[in-house]
Amino acid sequence: MQKVQSRRRFLANMAAAGVAGVVGTRNSRAEEGGLETTTVRLAKLPAICMAPQYAAKELLHAEGFTEVRYVAVELGDSTTKSIAAGEVDFSLNYAGNLIVPTDLGIPITVVAGVHTGCFELFGSEGIHRITDLKGRTVGVPSIGSGPHLFLASMATYVGLDPVRDINWVASPSIKPKELFVEGKIDAFLGLPPDPQELRDRKIGHVIVNSAVDRPWSQYFCCLLAGNAEFVRNNPAATKRVVRAILKAADLCVAEPQRVAQQIVDNGFTANYDYALQTMNEVPYGKWREYEPEDTVRFYALRLHEAGMIKTSPHQIIANGTDWRFLNELKRELKT
């Protein structure tokens, strides 16, 4: 009974916040036809900023999915590999970690942009801008990881050569944040909850905050991608997944305390205060305003300039994206 009441309360609060769209959803379902599958698998990732993915479970049930699974995977290219292998159907992921696999012909399809502004670049004393990274040591989880690709794009944008001008430190055993805390590297790119923790501990300072600093704040950091075969064979299910996650992004804006508590209760993160800070700081409402194709083009151009992909931005967009569902939902979910 408690679970039933909780679910009803959840949906009631979404309606009160203006994000449930019950009537619109019913009408859309009738036009879309039946679900091709009632099971969907999403990635469970160690990053608070992926909150819309975690908060979407009840919304997915409301869309007709009877089984919603979360599969634990690592961030970055591991997530993309899990999608391509059919182990995960959909997940948010960093732009670079979707562009590089598309360049390699890996079968994923980007279907929406979800949020901006989740990463912050931290530097030590004497580093105040991206150009100051020349000749410095910068920590990343691995070469080819999301932080590495973002930082390489940022370096290229300001005229640095990410291969020759930056000394990359990729430790398989120690996280970049810990290396930074110990003074063993000069900079690293942090994702929630790392920025919140470092600010609490007053360690280092922020060089770039992608929520507010241009041009990074003008593009999605995280896009929603699906297994290419799933998207192709299950258009009704794909549209409902996209709708649920976009509504969950709206919920992050309308009910940040609720979402923060929910992702803590469901084991996606441990610290409620850091989760709430993330809900309040990440611009989750930008999916209506920004075009994800602009994001793919922007980062694909940077990675192409850096020699990290061979395919042109135009080809990346043609081969690895499908905006049909998003465009329909932008019309349906107007507020």
PDB file of N, CA, C and O in Angstrom, residues 233-293:
ATOM      1  N   ASN A 233      13.766  -0.280 -34.592  1.00  0.00           N
ATOM      2  CA  ASN A 233      12.696  -1.281 -34.563  1.00  0.00           C
ATOM      3  C   ASN A 233      11.563  -0.946 -33.588  1.00  0.00           C
ATOM      4  O   ASN A 233      10.509  -1.575 -33.649  1.00  0.00           O
ATOM      5  N   ASN A 234      11.782   0.019 -32.693  1.00  0.00           N
ATOM      6  CA  ASN A 234      10.795   0.325 -31.657  1.00  0.00           C
ATOM      7  C   ASN A 234      10.515   1.827 -31.579  1.00  0.00           C
ATOM      8  O   ASN A 234      10.789   2.467 -30.565  1.00  0.00           O
ATOM      9  N   PRO A 235       9.952   2.402 -32.633  1.00  0.00           N
ATOM     10  CA  PRO A 235       9.740   3.855 -32.632  1.00  0.00           C
ATOM     11  C   PRO A 235       8.783   4.344 -31.546  1.00  0.00           C
ATOM     12  O   PRO A 235       9.012   5.393 -30.943  1.00  0.00           O
ATOM     13  N   ALA A 236       7.704   3.596 -31.276  1.00  0.00           N
ATOM     14  CA  ALA A 236       6.764   4.020 -30.235  1.00  0.00           C
ATOM     15  C   ALA A 236       7.435   3.966 -28.866  1.00  0.00           C
ATOM     16  O   ALA A 236       7.301   4.902 -28.057  1.00  0.00           O
ATOM     17  N   ALA A 237       8.165   2.894 -28.601  1.00  0.00           N
ATOM     18  CA  ALA A 237       8.855   2.773 -27.314  1.00  0.00           C
ATOM     19  C   ALA A 237       9.924   3.853 -27.182  1.00  0.00           C
ATOM     20  O   ALA A 237      10.100   4.443 -26.108  1.00  0.00           O
ATOM     21  N   THR A 238      10.639   4.116 -28.253  1.00  0.00           N
ATOM     22  CA  THR A 238      11.682   5.144 -28.204  1.00  0.00           C
ATOM     23  C   THR A 238      11.090   6.504 -27.874  1.00  0.00           C
ATOM     24  O   THR A 238      11.622   7.232 -27.022  1.00  0.00           O
ATOM     25  N   LYS A 239      10.006   6.845 -28.521  1.00  0.00           N
ATOM     26  CA  LYS A 239       9.391   8.152 -28.258  1.00  0.00           C
ATOM     27  C   LYS A 239       8.957   8.259 -26.801  1.00  0.00           C
ATOM     28  O   LYS A 239       9.119   9.301 -26.162  1.00  0.00           O
ATOM     29  N   ARG A 240       8.428   7.179 -26.249  1.00  0.00           N
ATOM     30  CA  ARG A 240       7.967   7.237 -24.855  1.00  0.00           C
ATOM     31  C   ARG A 240       9.137   7.311 -23.874  1.00  0.00           C
ATOM     32  O   ARG A 240       9.022   7.945 -22.829  1.00  0.00           O
ATOM     33  N   VAL A 241      10.249   6.670 -24.213  1.00  0.00           N
ATOM     34  CA  VAL A 241      11.440   6.805 -23.371  1.00  0.00           C
ATOM     35  C   VAL A 241      11.923   8.242 -23.377  1.00  0.00           C
ATOM     36  O   VAL A 241      12.226   8.826 -22.322  1.00  0.00           O
ATOM     37  N   VAL A 242      12.016   8.830 -24.560  1.00  0.00           N
ATOM     38  CA  VAL A 242      12.466  10.219 -24.655  1.00  0.00           C
ATOM     39  C   VAL A 242      11.526  11.134 -23.885  1.00  0.00           C
ATOM     40  O   VAL A 242      11.962  12.016 -23.137  1.00  0.00           O
ATOM     41  N   ARG A 243      10.224  10.911 -24.034  1.00  0.00           N
ATOM     42  CA  ARG A 243       9.239  11.753 -23.336  1.00  0.00           C
ATOM     43  C   ARG A 243       9.404  11.639 -21.818  1.00  0.00           C
ATOM     44  O   ARG A 243       9.388  12.647 -21.110  1.00  0.00           O
ATOM     45  N   ALA A 244       9.577  10.429 -21.315  1.00  0.00           N
ATOM     46  CA  ALA A 244       9.712  10.237 -19.870  1.00  0.00           C
ATOM     47  C   ALA A 244      10.954  10.937 -19.339  1.00  0.00           C
ATOM     48  O   ALA A 244      10.918  11.582 -18.276  1.00  0.00           O
ATOM     49  N   ILE A 245      12.063  10.841 -20.053  1.00  0.00           N
ATOM     50  CA  ILE A 245      13.305  11.444 -19.563  1.00  0.00           C
ATOM     51  C   ILE A 245      13.250  12.963 -19.654  1.00  0.00           C
ATOM     52  O   ILE A 245      13.734  13.671 -18.760  1.00  0.00           O
ATOM     53  N   LEU A 246      12.621  13.498 -20.689  1.00  0.00           N
ATOM     54  CA  LEU A 246      12.481  14.954 -20.779  1.00  0.00           C
ATOM     55  C   LEU A 246      11.544  15.482 -19.694  1.00  0.00           C
ATOM     56  O   LEU A 246      11.779  16.558 -19.116  1.00  0.00           O
ATOM     57  N   LYS A 247      10.489  14.754 -19.396  1.00  0.00           N
ATOM     58  CA  LYS A 247       9.610  15.151 -18.293  1.00  0.00           C
ATOM     59  C   LYS A 247      10.350  15.070 -16.959  1.00  0.00           C
ATOM     60  O   LYS A 247      10.145  15.898 -16.065  1.00  0.00           O
ATOM     61  N   ALA A 248      11.214  14.080 -16.835  1.00  0.00           N
ATOM     62  CA  ALA A 248      12.016  13.966 -15.609  1.00  0.00           C
ATOM     63  C   ALA A 248      12.972  15.146 -15.483  1.00  0.00           C
ATOM     64  O   ALA A 248      13.240  15.625 -14.378  1.00  0.00           O
ATOM     65  N   ALA A 249      13.503  15.626 -16.618  1.00  0.00           N
ATOM     66  CA  ALA A 249      14.346  16.827 -16.584  1.00  0.00           C
ATOM     67  C   ALA A 249      13.537  18.026 -16.091  1.00  0.00           C
ATOM     68  O   ALA A 249      14.026  18.839 -15.292  1.00  0.00           O
ATOM     69  N   ASP A 250      12.299  18.139 -16.555  1.00  0.00           N
ATOM     70  CA  ASP A 250      11.420  19.195 -16.052  1.00  0.00           C
ATOM     71  C   ASP A 250      11.188  19.055 -14.554  1.00  0.00           C
ATOM     72  O   ASP A 250      11.114  20.043 -13.822  1.00  0.00           O
ATOM     73  N   LEU A 251      11.070  17.820 -14.100  1.00  0.00           N
ATOM     74  CA  LEU A 251      10.843  17.573 -12.681  1.00  0.00           C
ATOM     75  C   LEU A 251      12.045  18.002 -11.848  1.00  0.00           C
ATOM     76  O   LEU A 251      11.893  18.476 -10.716  1.00  0.00           O
ATOM     77  N   CYS A 252      13.246  17.850 -12.396  1.00  0.00           N
ATOM     78  CA  CYS A 252      14.455  18.299 -11.689  1.00  0.00           C
ATOM     79  C   CYS A 252      14.401  19.800 -11.427  1.00  0.00           C
ATOM     80  O   CYS A 252      14.923  20.282 -10.415  1.00  0.00           O
ATOM     81  N   VAL A 253      13.766  20.536 -12.337  1.00  0.00           N
ATOM     82  CA  VAL A 253      13.617  21.990 -12.178  1.00  0.00           C
ATOM     83  C   VAL A 253      12.475  22.314 -11.226  1.00  0.00           C
ATOM     84  O   VAL A 253      12.616  23.155 -10.328  1.00  0.00           O
ATOM     85  N   ALA A 254      11.343  21.627 -11.409  1.00  0.00           N
ATOM     86  CA  ALA A 254      10.136  21.959 -10.642  1.00  0.00           C
ATOM     87  C   ALA A 254      10.170  21.442  -9.210  1.00  0.00           C
ATOM     88  O   ALA A 254       9.649  22.082  -8.298  1.00  0.00           O
ATOM     89  N   GLU A 255      10.779  20.275  -8.983  1.00  0.00           N
ATOM     90  CA  GLU A 255      10.782  19.641  -7.671  1.00  0.00           C
ATOM     91  C   GLU A 255      12.187  19.155  -7.316  1.00  0.00           C
ATOM     92  O   GLU A 255      12.430  17.945  -7.168  1.00  0.00           O
ATOM     93  N   PRO A 256      13.170  20.046  -7.207  1.00  0.00           N
ATOM     94  CA  PRO A 256      14.550  19.596  -6.967  1.00  0.00           C
ATOM     95  C   PRO A 256      14.729  18.798  -5.687  1.00  0.00           C
ATOM     96  O   PRO A 256      15.496  17.829  -5.661  1.00  0.00           O
ATOM     97  N   GLN A 257      14.014  19.184  -4.616  1.00  0.00           N
ATOM     98  CA  GLN A 257      14.152  18.442  -3.356  1.00  0.00           C
ATOM     99  C   GLN A 257      13.658  17.018  -3.512  1.00  0.00           C
ATOM    100  O   GLN A 257      14.273  16.068  -3.007  1.00  0.00           O
ATOM    101  N   ARG A 258      12.538  16.873  -4.204  1.00  0.00           N
ATOM    102  CA  ARG A 258      11.961  15.538  -4.402  1.00  0.00           C
ATOM    103  C   ARG A 258      12.902  14.649  -5.200  1.00  0.00           C
ATOM    104  O   ARG A 258      13.152  13.490  -4.839  1.00  0.00           O
ATOM    105  N   VAL A 259      13.443  15.167  -6.295  1.00  0.00           N
ATOM    106  CA  VAL A 259      14.329  14.360  -7.127  1.00  0.00           C
ATOM    107  C   VAL A 259      15.606  14.019  -6.370  1.00  0.00           C
ATOM    108  O   VAL A 259      16.089  12.885  -6.420  1.00  0.00           O
ATOM    109  N   ALA A 260      16.163  14.997  -5.651  1.00  0.00           N
ATOM    110  CA  ALA A 260      17.381  14.732  -4.875  1.00  0.00           C
ATOM    111  C   ALA A 260      17.155  13.613  -3.872  1.00  0.00           C
ATOM    112  O   ALA A 260      17.979  12.699  -3.736  1.00  0.00           O
ATOM    113  N   GLN A 261      16.028  13.666  -3.164  1.00  0.00           N
ATOM    114  CA  GLN A 261      15.731  12.630  -2.186  1.00  0.00           C
ATOM    115  C   GLN A 261      15.491  11.286  -2.867  1.00  0.00           C
ATOM    116  O   GLN A 261      15.921  10.236  -2.377  1.00  0.00           O
ATOM    117  N   GLN A 262      14.840  11.326  -4.013  1.00  0.00           N
ATOM    118  CA  GLN A 262      14.528  10.093  -4.731  1.00  0.00           C
ATOM    119  C   GLN A 262      15.799   9.371  -5.179  1.00  0.00           C
ATOM    120  O   GLN A 262      15.920   8.147  -5.024  1.00  0.00           O
ATOM    121  N   ILE A 263      16.767  10.121  -5.730  1.00  0.00           N
ATOM    122  CA  ILE A 263      17.963   9.439  -6.229  1.00  0.00           C
ATOM    123  C   ILE A 263      18.852   8.954  -5.082  1.00  0.00           C
ATOM    124  O   ILE A 263      19.594   7.990  -5.242  1.00  0.00           O
ATOM    125  N   VAL A 264      18.718   9.600  -3.908  1.00  0.00           N
ATOM    126  CA  VAL A 264      19.420   9.085  -2.726  1.00  0.00           C
ATOM    127  C   VAL A 264      18.734   7.811  -2.237  1.00  0.00           C
ATOM    128  O   VAL A 264      19.381   6.791  -1.976  1.00  0.00           O
ATOM    129  N   ASP A 265      17.419   7.860  -2.113  1.00  0.00           N
ATOM    130  CA  ASP A 265      16.660   6.703  -1.623  1.00  0.00           C
ATOM    131  C   ASP A 265      16.839   5.476  -2.516  1.00  0.00           C
ATOM    132  O   ASP A 265      16.828   4.341  -2.031  1.00  0.00           O
ATOM    133  N   ASN A 266      16.998   5.716  -3.814  1.00  0.00           N
ATOM    134  CA  ASN A 266      17.112   4.602  -4.760  1.00  0.00           C
ATOM    135  C   ASN A 266      18.560   4.177  -5.010  1.00  0.00           C
ATOM    136  O   ASN A 266      18.828   3.356  -5.888  1.00  0.00           O
ATOM    137  N   GLY A 267      19.483   4.746  -4.238  1.00  0.00           N
ATOM    138  CA  GLY A 267      20.859   4.281  -4.277  1.00  0.00           C
ATOM    139  C   GLY A 267      21.712   4.789  -5.418  1.00  0.00           C
ATOM    140  O   GLY A 267      22.781   4.227  -5.697  1.00  0.00           O
ATOM    141  N   PHE A 268      21.283   5.881  -6.082  1.00  0.00           N
ATOM    142  CA  PHE A 268      22.083   6.420  -7.170  1.00  0.00           C
ATOM    143  C   PHE A 268      23.214   7.318  -6.653  1.00  0.00           C
ATOM    144  O   PHE A 268      24.211   7.527  -7.332  1.00  0.00           O
ATOM    145  N   THR A 269      23.039   7.890  -5.470  1.00  0.00           N
ATOM    146  CA  THR A 269      24.088   8.678  -4.831  1.00  0.00           C
ATOM    147  C   THR A 269      23.820   8.672  -3.333  1.00  0.00           C
ATOM    148  O   THR A 269      22.714   8.338  -2.893  1.00  0.00           O
ATOM    149  N   ALA A 270      24.809   9.082  -2.553  1.00  0.00           N
ATOM    150  CA  ALA A 270      24.674   8.973  -1.098  1.00  0.00           C
ATOM    151  C   ALA A 270      24.403  10.297  -0.399  1.00  0.00           C
ATOM    152  O   ALA A 270      23.771  10.318   0.653  1.00  0.00           O
ATOM    153  N   ASN A 271      24.851  11.413  -0.961  1.00  0.00           N
ATOM    154  CA  ASN A 271      24.807  12.692  -0.270  1.00  0.00           C
ATOM    155  C   ASN A 271      23.654  13.547  -0.777  1.00  0.00           C
ATOM    156  O   ASN A 271      23.680  14.037  -1.913  1.00  0.00           O
ATOM    157  N   TYR A 272      22.645  13.739   0.074  1.00  0.00           N
ATOM    158  CA  TYR A 272      21.469  14.512  -0.331  1.00  0.00           C
ATOM    159  C   TYR A 272      21.826  15.957  -0.635  1.00  0.00           C
ATOM    160  O   TYR A 272      21.329  16.546  -1.608  1.00  0.00           O
ATOM    161  N   ASP A 273      22.677  16.573   0.174  1.00  0.00           N
ATOM    162  CA  ASP A 273      23.025  17.981  -0.027  1.00  0.00           C
ATOM    163  C   ASP A 273      23.696  18.199  -1.378  1.00  0.00           C
ATOM    164  O   ASP A 273      23.390  19.167  -2.087  1.00  0.00           O
ATOM    165  N   TYR A 274      24.615  17.301  -1.741  1.00  0.00           N
ATOM    166  CA  TYR A 274      25.273  17.431  -3.042  1.00  0.00           C
ATOM    167  C   TYR A 274      24.286  17.188  -4.178  1.00  0.00           C
ATOM    168  O   TYR A 274      24.357  17.837  -5.229  1.00  0.00           O
ATOM    169  N   ALA A 275      23.368  16.246  -3.972  1.00  0.00           N
ATOM    170  CA  ALA A 275      22.348  15.982  -4.987  1.00  0.00           C
ATOM    171  C   ALA A 275      21.463  17.206  -5.182  1.00  0.00           C
ATOM    172  O   ALA A 275      21.159  17.603  -6.316  1.00  0.00           O
ATOM    173  N   LEU A 276      21.057  17.832  -4.088  1.00  0.00           N
ATOM    174  CA  LEU A 276      20.201  19.014  -4.184  1.00  0.00           C
ATOM    175  C   LEU A 276      20.946  20.168  -4.847  1.00  0.00           C
ATOM    176  O   LEU A 276      20.373  20.896  -5.669  1.00  0.00           O
ATOM    177  N   GLN A 277      22.218  20.359  -4.493  1.00  0.00           N
ATOM    178  CA  GLN A 277      23.013  21.397  -5.156  1.00  0.00           C
ATOM    179  C   GLN A 277      23.046  21.167  -6.659  1.00  0.00           C
ATOM    180  O   GLN A 277      22.919  22.115  -7.445  1.00  0.00           O
ATOM    181  N   THR A 278      23.211  19.920  -7.056  1.00  0.00           N
ATOM    182  CA  THR A 278      23.255  19.599  -8.486  1.00  0.00           C
ATOM    183  C   THR A 278      21.934  19.926  -9.152  1.00  0.00           C
ATOM    184  O   THR A 278      21.901  20.514 -10.243  1.00  0.00           O
ATOM    185  N   MET A 279      20.812  19.580  -8.512  1.00  0.00           N
ATOM    186  CA  MET A 279      19.503  19.892  -9.092  1.00  0.00           C
ATOM    187  C   MET A 279      19.337  21.398  -9.293  1.00  0.00           C
ATOM    188  O   MET A 279      18.751  21.849 -10.281  1.00  0.00           O
ATOM    189  N   ASN A 280      19.858  22.172  -8.355  1.00  0.00           N
ATOM    190  CA  ASN A 280      19.687  23.628  -8.409  1.00  0.00           C
ATOM    191  C   ASN A 280      20.690  24.312  -9.329  1.00  0.00           C
ATOM    192  O   ASN A 280      20.434  25.429  -9.799  1.00  0.00           O
ATOM    193  N   GLU A 281      21.815  23.672  -9.589  1.00  0.00           N
ATOM    194  CA  GLU A 281      22.875  24.317 -10.361  1.00  0.00           C
ATOM    195  C   GLU A 281      22.886  23.926 -11.837  1.00  0.00           C
ATOM    196  O   GLU A 281      23.252  24.737 -12.697  1.00  0.00           O
ATOM    197  N   VAL A 282      22.514  22.698 -12.153  1.00  0.00           N
ATOM    198  CA  VAL A 282      22.536  22.249 -13.546  1.00  0.00           C
ATOM    199  C   VAL A 282      21.281  22.749 -14.259  1.00  0.00           C
ATOM    200  O   VAL A 282      20.172  22.567 -13.757  1.00  0.00           O
ATOM    201  N   PRO A 283      21.422  23.390 -15.416  1.00  0.00           N
ATOM    202  CA  PRO A 283      20.247  23.920 -16.145  1.00  0.00           C
ATOM    203  C   PRO A 283      19.458  22.811 -16.858  1.00  0.00           C
ATOM    204  O   PRO A 283      19.616  22.593 -18.058  1.00  0.00           O
ATOM    205  N   TYR A 284      18.617  22.126 -16.122  1.00  0.00           N
ATOM    206  CA  TYR A 284      17.872  21.001 -16.700  1.00  0.00           C
ATOM    207  C   TYR A 284      16.743  21.433 -17.632  1.00  0.00           C
ATOM    208  O   TYR A 284      16.185  20.596 -18.333  1.00  0.00           O
ATOM    209  N   GLY A 285      16.405  22.715 -17.645  1.00  0.00           N
ATOM    210  CA  GLY A 285      15.275  23.153 -18.471  1.00  0.00           C
ATOM    211  C   GLY A 285      15.632  23.571 -19.878  1.00  0.00           C
ATOM    212  O   GLY A 285      14.762  24.034 -20.624  1.00  0.00           O
ATOM    213  N   LYS A 286      16.886  23.401 -20.289  1.00  0.00           N
ATOM    214  CA  LYS A 286      17.327  23.915 -21.582  1.00  0.00           C
ATOM    215  C   LYS A 286      16.943  23.040 -22.774  1.00  0.00           C
ATOM    216  O   LYS A 286      17.153  23.433 -23.922  1.00  0.00           O
ATOM    217  N   TRP A 287      16.385  21.863 -22.526  1.00  0.00           N
ATOM    218  CA  TRP A 287      16.125  20.965 -23.640  1.00  0.00           C
ATOM    219  C   TRP A 287      15.112  21.537 -24.630  1.00  0.00           C
ATOM    220  O   TRP A 287      15.121  21.182 -25.819  1.00  0.00           O
ATOM    221  N   ARG A 288      14.237  22.428 -24.169  1.00  0.00           N
ATOM    222  CA  ARG A 288      13.281  23.067 -25.078  1.00  0.00           C
ATOM    223  C   ARG A 288      13.930  24.166 -25.915  1.00  0.00           C
ATOM    224  O   ARG A 288      13.465  24.470 -27.006  1.00  0.00           O
ATOM    225  N   GLU A 289      14.973  24.790 -25.382  1.00  0.00           N
ATOM    226  CA  GLU A 289      15.566  25.963 -26.019  1.00  0.00           C
ATOM    227  C   GLU A 289      16.678  25.617 -27.007  1.00  0.00           C
ATOM    228  O   GLU A 289      16.795  26.242 -28.060  1.00  0.00           O
ATOM    229  N   TYR A 290      17.520  24.665 -26.651  1.00  0.00           N
ATOM    230  CA  TYR A 290      18.708  24.377 -27.445  1.00  0.00           C
ATOM    231  C   TYR A 290      18.442  23.251 -28.431  1.00  0.00           C
ATOM    232  O   TYR A 290      17.600  22.374 -28.192  1.00  0.00           O
ATOM    233  N   GLU A 291      19.195  23.272 -29.536  1.00  0.00           N
ATOM    234  CA  GLU A 291      19.107  22.214 -30.533  1.00  0.00           C
ATOM    235  C   GLU A 291      20.292  21.261 -30.346  1.00  0.00           C
ATOM    236  O   GLU A 291      21.443  21.683 -30.458  1.00  0.00           O
ATOM    237  N   PRO A 292      20.037  19.993 -30.084  1.00  0.00           N
ATOM    238  CA  PRO A 292      21.145  19.056 -29.865  1.00  0.00           C
ATOM    239  C   PRO A 292      22.045  18.898 -31.079  1.00  0.00           C
ATOM    240  O   PRO A 292      23.232  18.586 -30.938  1.00  0.00           O
ATOM    241  N   GLU A 293      21.496  19.129 -32.268  1.00  0.00           N
ATOM    242  CA  GLU A 293      22.333  19.030 -33.466  1.00  0.00           C
ATOM    243  C   GLU A 293      23.464  20.056 -33.425  1.00  0.00           C
ATOM    244  O   GLU A 293      24.575  19.787 -33.904  1.00  0.00           O
TER     245      GLU A 293
END
